[in-house]
Amino acid sequence: MDGIEELRTAVCAANQALVRHGLVLCTWGNVSGIRRDAGLVAIKPSGLPYSELTPERIVVTDLSGQVVAGRLRPSSDLHTHLALYRAFPQIGGVAHSHSHYATAFAQACRALPCLGTTHADHFCGTVPVTRALRDHELAADYERNTGAVIAELFADRDPLAVPGALVAHHGPFTWGPSPAAAVTNSVVLEAVARLALDTWQLNRTAAAIDPALLDCHYQRKHGPEAYYGQRQDQ
Amino acid sequence: MDGIEELRTAVCAANQALVRHGLVLCTWGNVSGIRRDAGLVAIKPSGLPYSELTPERIVVTDLSGQVVAGRLRPSSDLHTHLALYRAFPQIGGVAHSHSHYATAFAQACRALPCLGTTHADHFCGTVPVTRALRDHELAADYERNTGAVIAELFADRDPLAVPGALVAHHGPFTWGPSPAAAVTNSVVLEAVARLALDTWQLNRTAAAIDPALLDCHYQRKHGPEAYYGQRQDQ
Amino acid sequence: MDGIEELRTAVCAANQALVRHGLVLCTWGNVSGIRRDAGLVAIKPSGLPYSELTPERIVVTDLSGQVVAGRLRPSSDLHTHLALYRAFPQIGGVAHSHSHYATAFAQACRALPCLGTTHADHFCGTVPVTRALRDHELAADYERNTGAVIAELFADRDPLAVPGALVAHHGPFTWGPSPAAAVTNSVVLEAVARLALDTWQLNRTAAAIDPALLDCHYQRKHGPEAYYGQRQDQ
Amino acid sequence: MDGIEELRTAVCAANQALVRHGLVLCTWGNVSGIRRDAGLVAIKPSGLPYSELTPERIVVTDLSGQVVAGRLRPSSDLHTHLALYRAFPQIGGVAHSHSHYATAFAQACRALPCLGTTHADHFCGTVPVTRALRDHELAADYERNTGAVIAELFADRDPLAVPGALVAHHGPFTWGPSPAAAVTNSVVLEAVARLALDTWQLNRTAAAIDPALLDCHYQRKHGPEAYYGQRQDQ
């Protein structure tokens, strides 16, 4: 299992970053990562306190969810992560938490429009909210169906341009090229959700910004001629 | 008094956990625990700063409130704790605080419905709010009557499935199998109260989730076929 | 100046407690104390960072505001403190800050009614808000007039039962038997102001609690038969 | 380049102060300083974590934006800073962040009126909000145009009396005699924006205070007969 120990180490660190960024209470969050070449996913074990996580305690499964390494049970949300890896071949990591503001949006069943450049710098447009699961989707394969309703939202969206979604009545899932990037997207989603809530306290009718401003900010950070940050050769 | 020193140690630690979790200001909170076999309750002394608590300073009383060990006065809320132990034979610990969001709900005299899966994972339905005490209930046996109006709410509820209540114009009481579990339920109640407040800022008409979703989440964590967390033999 | 060094030490510590309790940003707060027998007041020097405070840097003045010890200028709010000491002969310390929630109430020109037992345990009824100062009261003796409009509110209130007030468009002043007690009352005022704001988010019509509940809580902590806390001889 | 190393050290420290005061998440903020005599500006490098900043990594440019010292790219907001230095010859430092409350005002496109003395002590009147940029202003020279719409607001305002502005849909810029003073003004702007939001939660119609009160507070701290703080010779 070449490279799997590096993946477990990265996944362990990304789970602990959830705590450092104030996104989790109790054990309410989990991060995973994937090795596409090996067809293996590494994920937090279920219910284990973050302070007891070590790379060896990270569970490794195949894409059907069979455990191939680790002595503990995987996160109960494993099958949501797996559904996202199958739906979004571009991604390398997934993060889930019940972070306060993003969860409030999810509970309110409200999508998060782009109200300013902070949002535009990271999410190229609205962060969508899923439909509610139907009763038969709750009754069997609940976690896999949670992934499926997220994937539905990206039929006409690029999951790397909008690297997250809100699951109705539940909370946020984010993703990215790596487990660490998935966590950063959770951090940013939480910040822009909080900004949106207070923006609406000040102006009930605040709406999505001019697409030209959205594009201007997103492209200066992520476009082919991006000039934010340092060149790789420096 | 077999096992009483262990109980005092657990009650001391649970009171200090109130501080660590940001649930108390000044001396506004108290946790107790019970030894059902011995008929003895251990509780925080009244008004003592948490930093000065030691297991020996925890007061031990019988179920009528008579002090049987400890040189300090018990918490002024002792008789509310005792009323809850008598009403709910299944519980082993009680926690009371004036934590911000739960107290705001109590002051607003609003019950806390289950608006999402964060709530459903811990409280199987609405956290109820008591009626106001009547003047004669304030004039004598105020603390015991506070316990009684809580108990009224559980005539048709399982106190372990909904391990907490909001006392109108006052604040939250939570309980559980142990003093530590009672505190964890206070931590969760505070988090879900905060979530509910901000959910309503975003959607004034957000209401209790589909009972099927509530059941799905509560059962995966607490039901006979729960698959959250690790097996005991691991 | 018998006892003045003890007073300076107490005033220095009380000013630093404003920081520890999160009540001040920059240098926006000041605490003083009085020795009634000597007719002397000790107060924070103006504009000095709290980290540079030492007992020797605390300024000592007489009741007319003449500096009698200390090389620095006294707080620009000195004459408000002096006016309160003259108006309320029972008090031994005064604290002023721009703590967030109490200042929001002051800016909104709203009094803070007693919405629950947290408030009732410390303030026996509404914390009042002053009228706005008139232009001639701003033009000369501004700080003394600020004290005067506070004192107006206590013509029919006991300043030790309601140990604080909100100055319209400005912020809170609190007091107590000692500088430390004045700071504790600022801490509590901030907490109950925050509770009131969120209570009203949940219930726009929440109003002052039943006077019997207010009395029950206030008396169990402060009345002649108080049973909160420990007896002095313990 | 006489004095430039001192400027780089001051700019490095001022950028790190953004973190210490809780004004930035990720790398969302930048501070610069100017040497008017040398015609040189020192600014944070783009995208670099604050923990990796050193005085040597601070980029030095001339007033046209040409890098004259430092191996890294300057902040992508450089041309906004330069536009402000050209428009406001009195200023010595500029700070930009996406601090939460100021950004919520910017996203809501609301100016921040002076609702109380906390505001009056630092900003002599309303902190204005810019108009939105027009599409052609976004398409080319976006950052320079951002500076220009700020400067428009100060045609009839003194930029040292009101040392900040809100860029619509974006966030705050503040300035002052030095980089450190610019950061302090960001700290104060964030605090008074938060106060205004909660003041309006309590009183929807709260409006700007009496000009006499504004003047009284601003002058006692900044006027020719200011009596706040310590004399320079002490």
XYZ file of N, CA, C and O in Angstrom, chain B residues 25-28 45-48 71-73 76-77 98 100-101 103-105 107-108 110 133 135 138 142-143 169-170 197 200-201 204, chain C residues 115-118 121-122 187-188 191 194-196 198-199 201-203 206 209-210 212-213 216-217 220-221 226-231 234:
264
model
N -20.189 31.612 34.399
C -19.558 32.864 34.781
C -19.727 32.912 36.306
O -20.694 32.350 36.842
N -18.819 33.578 36.993
C -18.890 33.665 38.457
C -19.088 32.264 39.030
O -18.310 31.378 38.698
N -20.104 32.061 39.842
C -20.335 30.731 40.425
C -21.707 30.202 40.024
O -22.349 29.458 40.764
N -22.114 30.568 38.781
C -23.488 30.292 38.336
C -23.688 28.911 37.747
O -24.177 28.796 36.621
N -20.527 22.826 46.811
C -20.900 23.755 47.880
C -21.341 25.096 47.292
O -20.895 25.483 46.218
N -22.205 25.795 47.991
C -22.794 27.053 47.500
C -21.748 28.163 47.398
O -20.972 28.393 48.329
N -21.741 28.838 46.256
C -20.968 30.081 46.110
C -19.465 29.925 46.058
O -18.749 30.920 45.957
N -18.938 28.698 46.145
C -17.484 28.518 46.146
C -16.943 28.630 44.718
O -17.475 28.012 43.794
N -17.989 20.084 55.253
C -18.138 21.155 56.239
C -18.836 22.390 55.661
O -19.171 23.309 56.395
N -19.092 22.406 54.349
C -19.669 23.599 53.729
C -21.163 23.410 53.459
O -21.677 22.294 53.450
N -21.840 24.536 53.220
C -23.250 24.481 52.816
C -23.369 23.944 51.393
O -22.606 24.352 50.514
N -27.370 26.143 46.778
C -28.731 26.581 47.086
C -29.747 25.876 46.191
O -30.936 25.867 46.500
N -29.290 25.279 45.086
C -30.190 24.547 44.199
C -30.318 23.067 44.561
O -30.919 22.297 43.805
N -26.195 28.698 33.931
C -26.875 29.806 33.267
C -26.176 30.039 31.932
O -25.934 31.180 31.546
N -25.292 30.790 28.211
C -25.941 31.917 27.546
C -27.164 31.564 26.693
O -28.256 32.118 26.892
N -27.001 30.711 25.714
C -28.095 30.497 24.754
C -29.256 29.722 25.365
O -30.426 30.041 25.109
N -30.099 29.773 28.427
C -30.776 30.706 29.338
C -31.629 31.709 28.552
O -32.720 32.094 28.998
N -31.146 32.136 27.379
C -31.968 33.041 26.554
C -33.281 32.359 26.166
O -34.350 32.984 26.202
N -33.216 31.073 25.806
C -34.462 30.344 25.523
C -35.345 30.295 26.766
O -36.565 30.494 26.673
N -35.407 32.368 29.295
C -35.953 33.704 29.571
C -37.061 34.059 28.569
O -37.994 34.783 28.904
N -36.918 33.555 27.335
C -37.944 33.805 26.323
C -39.139 32.864 26.482
O -40.128 32.990 25.746
N -39.361 29.822 25.604
C -39.546 29.051 24.369
C -38.927 27.674 24.504
O -37.769 27.539 24.912
N -43.485 29.319 37.716
C -43.927 28.928 39.053
C -45.007 29.894 39.523
O -44.967 31.086 39.216
N -47.128 31.958 42.554
C -46.573 32.713 43.687
C -46.408 31.845 44.930
O -45.404 31.963 45.639
N -43.296 29.925 44.751
C -42.096 30.731 44.998
C -41.919 30.994 46.489
O -40.795 31.068 46.992
N -39.132 26.815 47.150
C -38.898 27.276 45.784
C -38.065 26.284 44.971
O -38.419 25.935 43.845
N -36.967 25.818 45.542
C -36.078 24.940 44.774
C -36.743 23.589 44.504
O -36.612 23.043 43.400
N -37.811 31.609 32.689
C -37.212 32.782 33.343
C -35.962 32.459 34.146
O -35.476 33.307 34.900
N -35.446 31.260 34.027
C -34.306 30.882 34.845
C -33.167 30.345 33.961
O -32.286 31.112 33.582
N -31.207 29.600 17.456
C -31.367 31.049 17.384
C -30.927 31.562 16.014
O -31.637 32.335 15.359
N -33.180 30.559 13.072
C -34.374 31.421 12.959
C -34.030 32.810 12.443
O -34.879 33.479 11.855
N -32.808 33.280 12.679
C -32.420 34.558 12.055
C -32.452 34.428 10.537
O -32.715 35.388 9.817
N -37.307 32.476 9.604
C -38.208 32.645 10.761
C -39.155 31.466 10.950
O -39.665 31.253 12.040
N -35.104 40.264 33.084
C -35.792 39.240 32.280
C -35.623 37.833 32.834
O -36.163 36.886 32.261
N -34.860 37.688 33.913
C -34.671 36.339 34.431
C -33.915 36.348 35.739
O -33.514 37.411 36.252
N -33.694 35.149 36.266
C -33.112 35.044 37.604
C -31.622 35.389 37.615
O -31.098 35.764 38.664
N -30.940 35.292 36.466
C -29.525 35.684 36.435
C -29.404 37.159 36.805
O -28.534 37.556 37.582
N -30.473 37.830 40.540
C -29.479 37.459 41.557
C -28.531 38.611 41.873
O -27.842 38.580 42.898
N -28.442 39.605 40.971
C -27.438 40.652 41.159
C -27.980 42.079 41.134
O -27.426 42.949 41.790
N -19.099 42.988 35.164
C -19.082 41.664 34.522
C -20.513 41.127 34.413
O -20.946 40.635 33.364
N -21.256 41.231 35.495
C -22.619 40.698 35.510
C -23.525 41.530 34.594
O -24.343 40.981 33.842
N -23.078 40.446 31.104
C -23.686 39.135 30.834
C -25.204 39.225 30.729
O -25.813 38.606 29.847
N -26.260 40.928 27.456
C -26.178 39.979 26.342
C -27.359 39.000 26.370
O -27.960 38.698 25.329
N -27.708 38.533 27.567
C -28.861 37.627 27.687
C -30.144 38.311 27.227
O -30.970 37.700 26.533
N -30.325 39.557 27.605
C -31.561 40.263 27.240
C -31.653 40.420 25.731
O -32.719 40.206 25.130
N -30.455 38.536 23.358
C -30.817 37.285 22.685
C -32.185 36.769 23.123
O -32.867 36.087 22.355
N -32.598 37.109 24.327
C -33.959 36.757 24.738
C -34.961 37.450 23.810
O -35.935 36.835 23.357
N -34.401 38.421 20.783
C -34.343 37.804 19.446
C -35.316 36.631 19.382
O -35.877 36.326 18.322
N -35.494 35.956 20.510
C -36.349 34.762 20.536
C -37.797 35.097 20.861
O -38.706 34.333 20.551
N -37.997 36.214 21.527
C -39.345 36.580 21.968
C -39.378 38.097 22.127
O -38.973 38.630 23.168
N -40.815 39.604 25.390
C -40.376 39.208 26.739
C -40.251 40.460 27.609
O -39.675 41.461 27.192
N -39.748 39.990 34.748
C -40.329 38.837 35.432
C -41.226 39.283 36.575
O -41.167 40.419 37.049
N -42.022 38.336 37.016
C -42.895 38.478 38.178
C -42.091 39.039 39.362
O -41.050 38.487 39.724
N -42.453 38.682 42.364
C -42.250 37.661 43.407
C -41.026 36.802 43.096
O -40.278 36.422 44.002
N -40.784 36.508 41.800
C -39.606 35.717 41.426
C -38.331 36.562 41.603
O -37.310 36.070 42.086
N -37.679 36.694 45.308
C -37.230 35.380 45.781
C -35.746 35.196 45.514
O -34.978 34.813 46.400
N -35.301 35.501 44.285
C -33.895 35.304 43.953
C -32.994 36.336 44.611
O -31.924 36.019 45.111
N -32.652 35.525 48.332
C -31.912 34.341 48.766
C -30.408 34.576 48.685
O -29.630 33.875 49.311
N -30.019 35.609 47.941
C -28.595 35.914 47.822
C -28.187 37.128 48.669
O -27.061 37.206 49.134
N -30.531 35.320 53.708
C -29.866 34.750 52.532
C -29.276 33.390 52.856
O -28.708 33.202 53.940
N -29.432 32.450 51.931
C -28.827 31.129 52.152
C -27.917 30.732 51.000
O -27.532 29.591 50.853
N -27.553 31.707 50.136
C -26.589 31.447 49.077
C -25.188 31.707 49.625
O -24.976 32.657 50.367
N -24.238 30.893 49.238
C -22.853 31.099 49.674
C -22.598 30.488 51.034
O -23.446 29.756 51.580
N -21.414 30.786 51.589
C -20.981 30.174 52.845
C -21.091 31.181 53.978
O -20.919 32.381 53.778
N -21.352 30.694 55.188
C -21.370 31.583 56.343
C -19.976 32.133 56.593
O -18.974 31.476 56.311
N -17.193 30.200 58.461
C -16.707 28.894 57.966
C -15.389 29.022 57.249
O -15.117 30.020 56.606
